[in-house]
Short mmCIF file of C-alpha atoms in Angstrom, two decimals:
data_model
loop_
_atom_site.label_atom_id
_atom_site.label_comp_id
_atom_site.label_asym_id
_atom_site.label_seq_id
_atom_site.Cartn_x
_atom_site.Cartn_y
_atom_site.Cartn_z
CA ALA A 91 -58.79 -166.11 153.48
CA GLY A 92 -56.89 -169.39 153.58
CA VAL A 93 -53.99 -167.84 155.46
CA ALA A 94 -56.18 -166.38 158.20
CA GLY A 95 -57.78 -169.70 159.07
CA ASP A 96 -59.91 -169.25 162.18
CA LEU A 97 -58.34 -165.91 163.09
CA PRO A 98 -61.24 -163.47 163.61
CA ILE A 99 -61.09 -160.59 161.15
CA PHE A 100 -62.67 -157.16 161.46
CA VAL A 101 -63.38 -155.29 158.25
CA TYR A 102 -62.55 -151.61 158.61
CA ALA A 103 -64.37 -149.01 156.54
CA GLY A 104 -63.37 -145.63 157.89
CA SER A 105 -65.26 -142.40 157.42
CA GLN A 106 -62.79 -141.34 154.73
CA GLY A 107 -63.31 -144.56 152.74
CA GLN A 108 -63.82 -144.52 149.01
CA PHE A 109 -66.59 -147.12 148.88
CA PRO A 110 -69.56 -147.98 151.08
CA LEU A 111 -69.46 -151.13 153.13
CA ASP A 112 -73.04 -152.32 152.87
CA ALA A 113 -74.81 -155.59 153.68
CA ALA A 114 -74.46 -156.99 150.15
CA LEU A 115 -70.70 -156.37 150.07
CA VAL A 116 -70.24 -157.92 153.52
CA LYS A 117 -72.16 -160.99 152.35
CA ARG A 118 -69.79 -161.34 149.38
CA LEU A 119 -66.74 -160.81 151.59
CA ARG A 120 -67.94 -163.48 154.01
CA GLU A 121 -68.28 -165.98 151.17
CA TRP A 122 -64.55 -165.55 150.51
CA CYS A 123 -63.53 -165.09 154.13
CA PRO A 124 -65.79 -166.79 156.68
CA ALA A 125 -63.47 -165.64 159.49
CA ILE A 126 -65.00 -162.15 159.40
CA ALA A 127 -66.16 -161.54 162.96
CA GLY A 128 -67.06 -157.89 162.83
CA ILE A 129 -67.13 -154.55 161.12
CA LYS A 130 -65.85 -151.11 162.02
CA SER A 131 -67.72 -148.53 160.00
CA ALA A 132 -68.67 -144.93 160.54
CA GLY A 133 -72.38 -145.71 160.49
CA PHE A 134 -73.21 -142.22 159.23
CA ASP A 135 -75.59 -143.55 156.57
CA PRO A 136 -78.53 -144.86 158.61
CA VAL A 137 -79.93 -146.96 155.76
CA VAL A 138 -76.61 -148.76 155.21
CA ALA A 139 -76.06 -149.17 158.97
CA ASN A 140 -79.56 -150.60 159.38
CA GLY A 141 -78.92 -153.07 156.56
CA LEU A 142 -75.68 -154.24 158.16
CA LEU A 143 -77.36 -154.75 161.53
CA ILE A 144 -80.36 -156.57 160.07
CA HIS A 145 -78.55 -158.82 157.60
CA HIS A 146 -75.48 -159.58 159.72
CA PRO A 147 -76.67 -159.70 163.36
CA ASP A 148 -74.06 -162.36 164.16
CA LEU A 149 -71.19 -159.90 163.56
CA ALA A 150 -69.83 -157.38 166.04
CA HIS A 151 -70.61 -153.92 164.66
CA PHE A 152 -68.52 -150.97 165.80
CA VAL A 153 -69.60 -147.47 164.75
CA HIS A 154 -68.48 -143.88 165.14
CA GLU A 155 -69.03 -142.07 168.44
CA GLN A 156 -71.32 -139.52 166.79
CA VAL A 157 -73.94 -142.24 166.15
CA LEU A 158 -73.15 -144.53 169.07
CA CYS A 159 -76.34 -144.38 171.15
CA GLY A 160 -78.77 -144.75 168.27
CA LEU A 161 -76.94 -147.62 166.63
CA VAL A 162 -76.21 -149.51 169.86
CA ALA A 163 -79.94 -149.27 170.59
CA MET A 164 -80.46 -150.97 167.21
CA GLY A 165 -77.86 -153.70 167.80
CA ALA A 166 -74.37 -152.29 167.25
CA SER A 167 -71.71 -153.53 169.68
CA GLY A 168 -70.03 -150.21 170.46
CA CYS A 169 -67.22 -148.09 169.09
CA PHE A 170 -63.48 -147.87 168.88
CA SER A 171 -63.19 -144.63 170.81
CA ALA A 172 -60.97 -141.71 169.83
CA LEU A 173 -62.67 -139.69 172.56
CA VAL A 174 -61.27 -141.97 175.26
CA GLY A 175 -57.89 -140.28 174.75
CA LEU A 176 -59.46 -136.95 175.70
CA CYS A 177 -61.63 -137.94 178.65
CA PRO A 178 -61.57 -141.64 179.55
CA ALA A 179 -63.73 -141.28 182.67
CA LEU A 180 -66.57 -139.69 180.70
CA VAL A 181 -66.37 -142.35 177.98
CA MET A 182 -66.49 -145.14 180.58
CA LYS A 183 -69.45 -143.48 182.33
CA TRP A 184 -71.23 -143.04 178.98
CA HIS A 185 -70.66 -146.66 177.92
CA GLY A 186 -71.96 -147.81 181.30
CA MET A 187 -75.16 -145.83 180.78
CA ILE A 188 -75.59 -147.38 177.34
CA GLU A 189 -75.01 -150.91 178.69
CA ARG A 190 -77.57 -150.34 181.45
CA GLY A 191 -80.11 -148.87 179.02
CA GLU A 192 -80.08 -145.45 180.68
CA TRP A 193 -80.95 -143.88 177.34
CA GLU A 194 -82.03 -140.41 178.46
CA GLU A 195 -78.71 -139.81 180.22
CA ALA A 196 -76.71 -141.52 177.46
CA PHE A 197 -78.33 -139.40 174.75
CA ALA A 198 -77.62 -136.25 176.77
CA ILE A 199 -73.92 -137.14 176.58
CA GLN A 200 -74.34 -138.12 172.91
CA ARG A 201 -75.56 -134.59 172.12
CA ARG A 202 -72.56 -133.07 173.93
CA VAL A 203 -70.18 -135.40 172.09
CA ASN A 204 -71.78 -134.49 168.77
CA ARG A 205 -71.45 -130.77 169.45
CA PHE A 206 -67.80 -131.30 170.37
CA TYR A 207 -67.17 -133.22 167.16
CA ASP A 208 -68.97 -130.61 165.08
CA GLU A 209 -67.17 -127.60 166.58
CA GLY A 210 -63.78 -129.06 167.47
CA VAL A 211 -63.04 -132.24 165.56
CA GLN A 212 -64.48 -131.47 162.13
CA PRO A 213 -62.08 -128.54 161.51
CA VAL A 214 -59.17 -130.82 162.44
CA ARG A 215 -60.44 -133.61 160.18
CA ARG A 216 -61.19 -131.28 157.26
CA ALA A 217 -57.63 -129.93 157.47
CA GLY A 218 -56.30 -133.50 157.19
CA TYR A 219 -54.83 -133.99 160.66
CA VAL A 220 -54.95 -137.15 162.79
CA VAL A 221 -57.87 -136.78 165.20
CA ASP A 222 -57.15 -139.56 167.71
CA LYS A 223 -53.59 -138.34 168.27
CA ALA A 224 -54.78 -134.75 168.76
CA LEU A 225 -57.39 -135.86 171.31
CA SER A 226 -54.87 -137.99 173.22
CA GLU A 227 -52.37 -135.15 173.37
CA LEU A 228 -55.00 -132.63 174.53
CA GLY A 229 -56.30 -135.14 177.07
CA GLY A 230 -52.85 -135.64 178.56
CA VAL A 231 -52.44 -139.33 177.74
CA PRO A 232 -49.02 -140.36 179.08
CA GLY A 233 -46.53 -140.43 176.24
CA ALA A 234 -48.77 -138.53 173.82
CA THR A 235 -46.95 -135.64 172.22
CA ARG A 236 -47.56 -133.23 169.39
CA LYS A 237 -44.75 -134.93 167.47
CA LEU A 238 -46.03 -137.56 165.06
CA ARG A 239 -44.27 -140.04 162.82
CA ALA A 240 -44.05 -139.33 159.10
CA PRO A 241 -46.09 -138.70 157.04
CA TYR A 242 -48.30 -137.08 159.69
CA ALA A 243 -47.86 -133.45 160.67
CA PRO A 244 -48.45 -132.12 164.20
CA LEU A 245 -51.66 -130.21 164.83
CA PRO A 246 -51.13 -126.46 164.33
CA ASP A 247 -51.71 -124.23 167.35
CA GLU A 248 -54.82 -122.59 165.86
CA LEU A 249 -56.54 -125.96 165.32
CA ARG A 250 -55.47 -127.17 168.75
CA GLU A 251 -57.10 -124.06 170.23
CA ILE A 252 -60.34 -124.76 168.33
CA LEU A 253 -60.29 -128.31 169.67
CA ARG A 254 -59.54 -127.17 173.23
CA THR A 255 -62.27 -124.51 173.14
CA ALA A 256 -64.85 -127.06 171.96
CA ALA A 257 -63.73 -129.51 174.66
CA ASP A 258 -63.98 -126.81 177.33
CA ARG A 259 -67.49 -125.93 176.14
CA HIS A 260 -68.96 -129.41 175.69
CA LEU A 261 -66.76 -131.94 177.53
CA PRO A 262 -65.25 -130.05 180.47
CA GLU A 263 -64.68 -133.37 182.26
CA TYR A 264 -61.53 -133.80 180.18
CA ARG A 265 -59.73 -131.42 182.55
CA GLU A 266 -60.45 -133.70 185.53
CA LYS A 267 -57.55 -136.06 186.12
#
């Protein structure tokens, strides 16, 4: 904490984390490191997410895309998007709807995103592959390739096809360049 000084720090608790990042733990962390400015957590546990938002409203809260609309409506700041590598225009449109409070339209996209994650991303994640890299490569991000640095392995063709099929079904905008 002393080394960081006034440097804003974001605490990251990914979906594969081994311990929950709840409001009580964040309070203890902030006692040791007052420079904590925000949290990136999956937000999949609604009780824990609610506690973080209620007890630490002064922090920036970033959650997973699968719970984005609901938790932004409750006070979360947004998300660090893996989906933006697949279809940036859709993500920007979606975030604009959320910012403007166009909830019906935003939740319609949320449901499509959730179906895509369920059908396409979960098999990739369960098999232990890097999701954001796979989405960027499928989305045609300049410089994105199927070759990854060690220790990560490239996505096998059969999982790439599952991901592509789910994207075609639920997020066809990704093909628009």
